[in-house]
Amino acid sequence: MNDVNSSNVKDQNVLSFMKSLVQEKYGDDSELEFLDQEADRLYELFGNNLVQYFEPMLTVEQRTQFAELDKGRTNREDQEPLLAFLLQSIPDLETQILQVLVNFKNQYLTAQPNQNTSN
Amino acid sequence: MSISGFNARLINAEISNLMRTQIEQENSLMHIETNLEFQKRNKGNILTNYNILLAQSKEPNVPENIKKSINAKVSKIRLSLVEINNQIFSLEKDLTDAKKTMQEISNVKTSRKNLLSCLAGKIVAKERSQNSLQVNKEMGRTKG
């Protein structure tokens, strides 16, 4: 399955954060095409890291509840009930996401240009 | 923000069930595909033998006793063909199921990824607004 080319709408705040990371690493005069491609790559990588990090924090019961909540959504765009569920189920979720973000940024900025940032 | 000890925690984080299931499904899919390819090749070989024997059995100058033996072999091969066709059918069904499961896992993963990214986006926006507030405060202080 291809996770890297998921055609879903990207969160613009995260995407712009990734673009700023690329600019910080490669300079403001990076080519636009490279900037976009690299930011897209980082966006997918970061998303995978988030899933990989947070999934074990849900109990089997919570995962089932979460899946049911997800299935039951009539409006696919409305993510609020799922977000509320996650925030309730995982203690300090926001702080932890921030930590994953900081860690991701540090790893990317310190890695050699030909190294992939992955956890 | 202090991230001391966080790297180790992240690296040691148990690979999630979702990821593990995905890896297992990928391995299973590969195994089924290899097996299916093998069975199809096997069927091809059996069919070739079957056709050769069938042609021999129809030769007018082949003695009757040899024809009998050839026909017995042909019957055996027919049974093998039925069996291998069943196996191929079953493997093709397994392959369809495995692909469906892979798709489901991918959908769940994408959904979770989008959700967490959305939350991360809100946090990024909040951090940015707090930072710019701080900068504004400092600028105000400098002017003052």
Tab-separated table of N, CA and C in Angstrom, chain A:
chain	number	residue	atom	x	y	z
A	1	MET	N	0.828	-1.186	0.000
A	1	MET	CA	0.000	0.000	0.000
A	1	MET	C	0.865	1.239	0.000
A	2	ASN	N	0.374	2.210	-0.681
A	2	ASN	CA	1.218	3.387	-0.811
A	2	ASN	C	0.796	4.502	0.128
A	3	ASP	N	1.592	4.658	1.188
A	3	ASP	CA	1.258	5.701	2.153
A	3	ASP	C	1.829	7.038	1.724
A	4	VAL	N	2.922	6.979	1.018
A	4	VAL	CA	3.615	8.217	0.686
A	4	VAL	C	2.811	9.062	-0.279
A	5	ASN	N	2.051	8.395	-1.172
A	5	ASN	CA	1.314	9.181	-2.161
A	5	ASN	C	-0.157	9.352	-1.823
A	6	SER	N	-0.473	9.382	-0.540
A	6	SER	CA	-1.887	9.504	-0.201
A	6	SER	C	-2.409	10.831	-0.735
A	7	SER	N	-3.598	10.752	-1.359
A	7	SER	CA	-4.089	11.922	-2.069
A	7	SER	C	-4.999	12.778	-1.180
A	8	ASN	N	-4.917	12.548	0.149
A	8	ASN	CA	-5.801	13.282	1.029
A	8	ASN	C	-5.377	14.741	1.164
A	9	VAL	N	-6.376	15.536	1.568
A	9	VAL	CA	-6.089	16.956	1.744
A	9	VAL	C	-5.152	17.112	2.943
A	10	LYS	N	-4.113	17.877	2.735
A	10	LYS	CA	-3.117	18.012	3.801
A	10	LYS	C	-3.474	19.176	4.724
A	11	ASP	N	-3.088	19.033	5.978
A	11	ASP	CA	-3.284	20.129	6.917
A	11	ASP	C	-2.275	21.233	6.578
A	12	GLN	N	-2.779	22.396	6.271
A	12	GLN	CA	-1.917	23.474	5.777
A	12	GLN	C	-0.927	23.985	6.823
A	13	ASN	N	-1.321	23.927	8.099
A	13	ASN	CA	-0.407	24.380	9.156
A	13	ASN	C	0.817	23.471	9.250
A	14	VAL	N	0.537	22.147	9.174
A	14	VAL	CA	1.650	21.188	9.255
A	14	VAL	C	2.504	21.297	7.994
A	15	LEU	N	1.844	21.421	6.860
A	15	LEU	CA	2.576	21.511	5.589
A	15	LEU	C	3.474	22.755	5.583
A	16	SER	N	2.948	23.856	6.078
A	16	SER	CA	3.772	25.074	6.070
A	16	SER	C	4.914	24.948	7.090
A	17	PHE	N	4.665	24.194	8.175
A	17	PHE	CA	5.736	23.922	9.137
A	17	PHE	C	6.850	23.121	8.458
A	18	MET	N	6.446	22.138	7.645
A	18	MET	CA	7.434	21.302	6.944
A	18	MET	C	8.216	22.146	5.919
A	19	LYS	N	7.515	23.058	5.262
A	19	LYS	CA	8.202	23.927	4.294
A	19	LYS	C	9.236	24.795	5.005
A	20	SER	N	8.858	25.288	6.189
A	20	SER	CA	9.812	26.132	6.919
A	20	SER	C	11.021	25.320	7.368
A	21	LEU	N	10.777	24.022	7.657
A	21	LEU	CA	11.899	23.142	8.030
A	21	LEU	C	12.873	22.983	6.865
A	22	VAL	N	12.288	22.755	5.679
A	22	VAL	CA	13.123	22.559	4.483
A	22	VAL	C	13.924	23.834	4.222
A	23	GLN	N	13.272	24.978	4.370
A	23	GLN	CA	13.969	26.254	4.141
A	23	GLN	C	15.078	26.458	5.165
A	24	GLU	N	14.789	26.040	6.403
A	24	GLU	CA	15.792	26.192	7.458
A	24	GLU	C	17.010	25.325	7.162
A	25	LYS	N	16.749	24.160	6.590
A	25	LYS	CA	17.857	23.236	6.316
A	25	LYS	C	18.614	23.615	5.032
A	26	TYR	N	17.860	23.945	3.998
A	26	TYR	CA	18.502	24.158	2.691
A	26	TYR	C	18.603	25.624	2.275
A	27	GLY	N	18.083	26.510	3.085
A	27	GLY	CA	18.172	27.932	2.752
A	27	GLY	C	16.918	28.441	2.049
A	28	ASP	N	16.730	29.751	2.120
A	28	ASP	CA	15.514	30.372	1.557
A	28	ASP	C	15.477	30.321	0.040
A	29	ASP	N	16.653	30.148	-0.593
A	29	ASP	CA	16.665	30.169	-2.050
A	29	ASP	C	16.498	28.774	-2.673
A	30	SER	N	15.948	27.829	-1.886
A	30	SER	CA	15.702	26.477	-2.428
A	30	SER	C	14.690	26.576	-3.569
A	31	GLU	N	14.862	25.676	-4.549
A	31	GLU	CA	13.918	25.697	-5.676
A	31	GLU	C	12.522	25.302	-5.194
A	32	LEU	N	11.541	25.957	-5.768
A	32	LEU	CA	10.158	25.764	-5.334
A	32	LEU	C	9.717	24.296	-5.457
A	33	GLU	N	10.119	23.672	-6.578
A	33	GLU	CA	9.720	22.290	-6.818
A	33	GLU	C	10.297	21.366	-5.739
A	34	PHE	N	11.571	21.589	-5.427
A	34	PHE	CA	12.234	20.795	-4.394
A	34	PHE	C	11.569	21.040	-3.033
A	35	LEU	N	11.302	22.302	-2.763
A	35	LEU	CA	10.682	22.690	-1.500
A	35	LEU	C	9.340	21.958	-1.305
A	36	ASP	N	8.527	21.969	-2.357
A	36	ASP	CA	7.213	21.317	-2.280
A	36	ASP	C	7.339	19.805	-2.117
A	37	GLN	N	8.224	19.219	-2.925
A	37	GLN	CA	8.392	17.754	-2.870
A	37	GLN	C	8.905	17.302	-1.500
A	38	GLU	N	9.911	18.019	-1.021
A	38	GLU	CA	10.520	17.661	0.263
A	38	GLU	C	9.517	17.880	1.408
A	39	ALA	N	8.767	18.959	1.334
A	39	ALA	CA	7.758	19.227	2.375
A	39	ALA	C	6.679	18.148	2.362
A	40	ASP	N	6.266	17.722	1.162
A	40	ASP	CA	5.271	16.640	1.052
A	40	ASP	C	5.814	15.345	1.670
A	41	ARG	N	7.077	15.068	1.342
A	41	ARG	CA	7.704	13.848	1.879
A	41	ARG	C	7.742	13.898	3.408
A	42	LEU	N	8.150	15.055	3.939
A	42	LEU	CA	8.228	15.194	5.395
A	42	LEU	C	6.846	15.093	6.039
A	43	TYR	N	5.867	15.651	5.357
A	43	TYR	CA	4.493	15.618	5.871
A	43	TYR	C	4.031	14.165	6.053
A	44	GLU	N	4.266	13.340	5.029
A	44	GLU	CA	3.855	11.929	5.096
A	44	GLU	C	4.635	11.180	6.172
A	45	LEU	N	5.928	11.468	6.214
A	45	LEU	CA	6.801	10.816	7.188
A	45	LEU	C	6.372	11.159	8.617
A	46	PHE	N	6.081	12.429	8.818
A	46	PHE	CA	5.659	12.882	10.137
A	46	PHE	C	4.326	12.227	10.518
A	47	GLY	N	3.407	12.147	9.565
A	47	GLY	CA	2.111	11.495	9.809
A	47	GLY	C	2.302	10.039	10.214
A	48	ASN	N	3.208	9.341	9.501
A	48	ASN	CA	3.483	7.938	9.849
A	48	ASN	C	4.059	7.838	11.256
A	49	ASN	N	4.961	8.772	11.580
A	49	ASN	CA	5.552	8.767	12.921
A	49	ASN	C	4.480	8.957	13.998
A	50	LEU	N	3.549	9.851	13.704
A	50	LEU	CA	2.474	10.109	14.675
A	50	LEU	C	1.651	8.852	14.920
A	51	VAL	N	1.262	8.183	13.817
A	51	VAL	CA	0.443	6.974	13.949
A	51	VAL	C	1.228	5.907	14.718
A	52	GLN	N	2.490	5.751	14.327
A	52	GLN	CA	3.338	4.735	14.942
A	52	GLN	C	3.525	5.004	16.439
A	53	TYR	N	3.603	6.265	16.793
A	53	TYR	CA	3.846	6.627	18.186
A	53	TYR	C	2.590	6.505	19.042
A	54	PHE	N	1.457	6.946	18.498
A	54	PHE	CA	0.263	7.038	19.328
A	54	PHE	C	-0.605	5.791	19.346
A	55	GLU	N	-0.506	4.972	18.318
A	55	GLU	CA	-1.394	3.812	18.265
A	55	GLU	C	-1.248	2.883	19.473
A	56	PRO	N	-0.002	2.600	19.919
A	56	PRO	CA	0.110	1.704	21.083
A	56	PRO	C	-0.460	2.315	22.364
A	57	MET	N	-0.721	3.613	22.348
A	57	MET	CA	-1.216	4.246	23.570
A	57	MET	C	-2.709	4.027	23.773
A	58	LEU	N	-3.370	3.533	22.746
A	58	LEU	CA	-4.798	3.233	22.892
A	58	LEU	C	-4.947	1.769	23.278
A	59	THR	N	-5.846	1.506	24.205
A	59	THR	CA	-6.102	0.108	24.580
A	59	THR	C	-6.923	-0.533	23.454
A	60	VAL	N	-7.026	-1.855	23.492
A	60	VAL	CA	-7.795	-2.561	22.451
A	60	VAL	C	-9.228	-2.025	22.433
A	61	GLU	N	-9.762	-1.813	23.637
A	61	GLU	CA	-11.147	-1.324	23.760
A	61	GLU	C	-11.268	0.075	23.139
A	62	GLN	N	-10.272	0.910	23.446
A	62	GLN	CA	-10.306	2.282	22.900
A	62	GLN	C	-10.181	2.274	21.378
A	63	ARG	N	-9.352	1.342	20.879
A	63	ARG	CA	-9.191	1.249	19.421
A	63	ARG	C	-10.514	0.868	18.759
A	64	THR	N	-11.211	-0.068	19.401
A	64	THR	CA	-12.514	-0.488	18.860
A	64	THR	C	-13.490	0.684	18.891
A	65	GLN	N	-13.503	1.402	20.032
A	65	GLN	CA	-14.401	2.559	20.158
A	65	GLN	C	-14.083	3.607	19.097
A	66	PHE	N	-12.783	3.803	18.929
A	66	PHE	CA	-12.319	4.801	17.962
A	66	PHE	C	-12.772	4.418	16.544
A	67	ALA	N	-12.595	3.120	16.212
A	67	ALA	CA	-12.982	2.650	14.870
A	67	ALA	C	-14.481	2.813	14.652
A	68	GLU	N	-15.252	2.527	15.705
A	68	GLU	CA	-16.711	2.663	15.593
A	68	GLU	C	-17.111	4.120	15.408
A	69	LEU	N	-16.437	4.960	16.161
A	69	LEU	CA	-16.702	6.408	16.066
A	69	LEU	C	-16.375	6.913	14.654
A	70	ASP	N	-15.262	6.390	14.135
A	70	ASP	CA	-14.805	6.780	12.799
A	70	ASP	C	-15.799	6.312	11.729
A	71	LYS	N	-16.249	5.048	11.876
A	71	LYS	CA	-17.200	4.483	10.904
A	71	LYS	C	-18.527	5.236	10.935
A	72	GLY	N	-18.927	5.627	12.158
A	72	GLY	CA	-20.242	6.235	12.346
A	72	GLY	C	-20.334	7.685	11.897
A	73	ARG	N	-19.234	8.252	11.454
A	73	ARG	CA	-19.263	9.670	11.064
A	73	ARG	C	-20.075	9.851	9.789
A	74	THR	N	-21.037	10.739	9.839
A	74	THR	CA	-21.825	10.989	8.624
A	74	THR	C	-21.095	12.005	7.749
A	75	ASN	N	-20.474	12.961	8.412
A	75	ASN	CA	-19.701	13.951	7.673
A	75	ASN	C	-18.216	13.628	7.833
A	76	ARG	N	-17.591	13.171	6.740
A	76	ARG	CA	-16.194	12.729	6.812
A	76	ARG	C	-15.245	13.870	7.166
A	77	GLU	N	-15.682	15.092	6.894
A	77	GLU	CA	-14.816	16.244	7.179
A	77	GLU	C	-14.804	16.589	8.670
A	78	ASP	N	-15.872	16.171	9.359
A	78	ASP	CA	-15.990	16.540	10.770
A	78	ASP	C	-15.126	15.623	11.633
A	79	GLN	N	-13.974	16.158	12.059
A	79	GLN	CA	-13.044	15.324	12.823
A	79	GLN	C	-13.140	15.595	14.327
A	80	GLU	N	-13.961	16.550	14.681
A	80	GLU	CA	-14.010	16.974	16.088
A	80	GLU	C	-14.329	15.837	17.075
A	81	PRO	N	-15.349	14.977	16.795
A	81	PRO	CA	-15.631	13.914	17.775
A	81	PRO	C	-14.445	12.965	17.965
A	82	LEU	N	-13.737	12.694	16.859
A	82	LEU	CA	-12.573	11.803	16.954
A	82	LEU	C	-11.439	12.467	17.730
A	83	LEU	N	-11.253	13.751	17.459
A	83	LEU	CA	-10.205	14.483	18.169
A	83	LEU	C	-10.511	14.522	19.660
A	84	ALA	N	-11.775	14.778	19.973
A	84	ALA	CA	-12.184	14.832	21.386
A	84	ALA	C	-11.933	13.486	22.055
A	85	PHE	N	-12.233	12.410	21.318
A	85	PHE	CA	-12.026	11.067	21.863
A	85	PHE	C	-10.541	10.824	22.136
A	86	LEU	N	-9.700	11.203	21.173
A	86	LEU	CA	-8.256	11.004	21.338
A	86	LEU	C	-7.716	11.813	22.519
A	87	LEU	N	-8.168	13.066	22.593
A	87	LEU	CA	-7.699	13.942	23.673
A	87	LEU	C	-8.092	13.391	25.040
A	88	GLN	N	-9.255	12.742	25.057
A	88	GLN	CA	-9.743	12.179	26.311
A	88	GLN	C	-8.999	10.872	26.635
A	89	SER	N	-8.652	10.116	25.586
A	89	SER	CA	-8.061	8.790	25.802
A	89	SER	C	-6.561	8.824	26.083
A	90	ILE	N	-5.868	9.791	25.475
A	90	ILE	CA	-4.406	9.827	25.660
A	90	ILE	C	-4.045	11.040	26.514
A	91	PRO	N	-3.482	10.795	27.690
A	91	PRO	CA	-3.131	11.925	28.552
A	91	PRO	C	-2.077	12.812	27.886
A	92	ASP	N	-2.220	14.101	28.047
A	92	ASP	CA	-1.250	15.081	27.516
A	92	ASP	C	-0.999	14.912	26.020
A	93	LEU	N	-2.024	14.585	25.290
A	93	LEU	CA	-1.842	14.315	23.858
A	93	LEU	C	-1.196	15.499	23.132
A	94	GLU	N	-1.692	16.713	23.435
A	94	GLU	CA	-1.165	17.885	22.722
A	94	GLU	C	0.323	18.075	23.007
A	95	THR	N	0.710	17.929	24.275
A	95	THR	CA	2.125	18.093	24.631
A	95	THR	C	2.958	17.017	23.937
A	96	GLN	N	2.405	15.824	23.892
A	96	GLN	CA	3.148	14.732	23.269
A	96	GLN	C	3.313	14.954	21.758
A	97	ILE	N	2.258	15.462	21.124
A	97	ILE	CA	2.369	15.737	19.682
A	97	ILE	C	3.432	16.800	19.459
A	98	LEU	N	3.425	17.785	20.344
A	98	LEU	CA	4.421	18.852	20.244
A	98	LEU	C	5.828	18.279	20.392
A	99	GLN	N	5.960	17.309	21.285
A	99	GLN	CA	7.265	16.672	21.488
A	99	GLN	C	7.691	15.898	20.242
A	100	VAL	N	6.737	15.192	19.643
A	100	VAL	CA	7.051	14.437	18.418
A	100	VAL	C	7.488	15.416	17.326
A	101	LEU	N	6.817	16.540	17.283
A	101	LEU	CA	7.120	17.569	16.283
A	101	LEU	C	8.531	18.133	16.495
A	102	VAL	N	8.844	18.464	17.755
A	102	VAL	CA	10.170	19.016	18.084
A	102	VAL	C	11.245	17.985	17.756
A	103	ASN	N	10.977	16.746	18.136
A	103	ASN	CA	11.932	15.677	17.880
A	103	ASN	C	12.161	15.487	16.377
A	104	PHE	N	11.066	15.530	15.643
A	104	PHE	CA	11.124	15.368	14.184
A	104	PHE	C	11.960	16.492	13.574
A	105	LYS	N	11.706	17.697	14.041
A	105	LYS	CA	12.437	18.861	13.534
A	105	LYS	C	13.943	18.712	13.816
A	106	ASN	N	14.280	18.376	15.062
A	106	ASN	CA	15.694	18.231	15.423
A	106	ASN	C	16.380	17.154	14.602
A	107	GLN	N	15.671	16.042	14.442
A	107	GLN	CA	16.245	14.925	13.682
A	107	GLN	C	16.493	15.338	12.238
A	108	TYR	N	15.535	16.026	11.664
A	108	TYR	CA	15.655	16.424	10.255
A	108	TYR	C	16.780	17.433	10.070
A	109	LEU	N	16.838	18.387	10.985
A	109	LEU	CA	17.841	19.441	10.813
A	109	LEU	C	19.257	18.945	11.068
A	110	THR	N	19.401	17.914	11.895
A	110	THR	CA	20.752	17.431	12.182
A	110	THR	C	21.182	16.301	11.245
A	111	ALA	N	20.202	15.694	10.529
A	111	ALA	CA	20.547	14.580	9.635
A	111	ALA	C	21.306	15.099	8.418
A	112	GLN	N	22.160	14.241	7.861
A	112	GLN	CA	22.860	14.579	6.619
A	112	GLN	C	21.813	14.686	5.505
A	113	PRO	N	22.049	15.543	4.497
A	113	PRO	CA	21.040	15.729	3.451
A	113	PRO	C	20.573	14.446	2.760
A	114	ASN	N	21.430	13.423	2.654
A	114	ASN	CA	20.986	12.210	1.945
A	114	ASN	C	20.370	11.170	2.882
A	115	GLN	N	20.249	11.524	4.181
A	115	GLN	CA	19.652	10.576	5.120
A	115	GLN	C	18.161	10.812	5.212
A	116	ASN	N	17.410	9.722	5.361
A	116	ASN	CA	15.965	9.863	5.549
A	116	ASN	C	15.657	10.080	7.009
A	117	THR	N	14.724	10.982	7.295
A	117	THR	CA	14.295	11.174	8.671
A	117	THR	C	13.221	10.150	8.983
A	118	SER	N	13.531	9.201	9.843
A	118	SER	CA	12.494	8.242	10.218
A	118	SER	C	12.729	7.769	11.624
A	119	ASN	N	11.630	7.411	12.288
A	119	ASN	CA	11.755	6.890	13.650
A	119	ASN	C	11.428	5.417	13.679
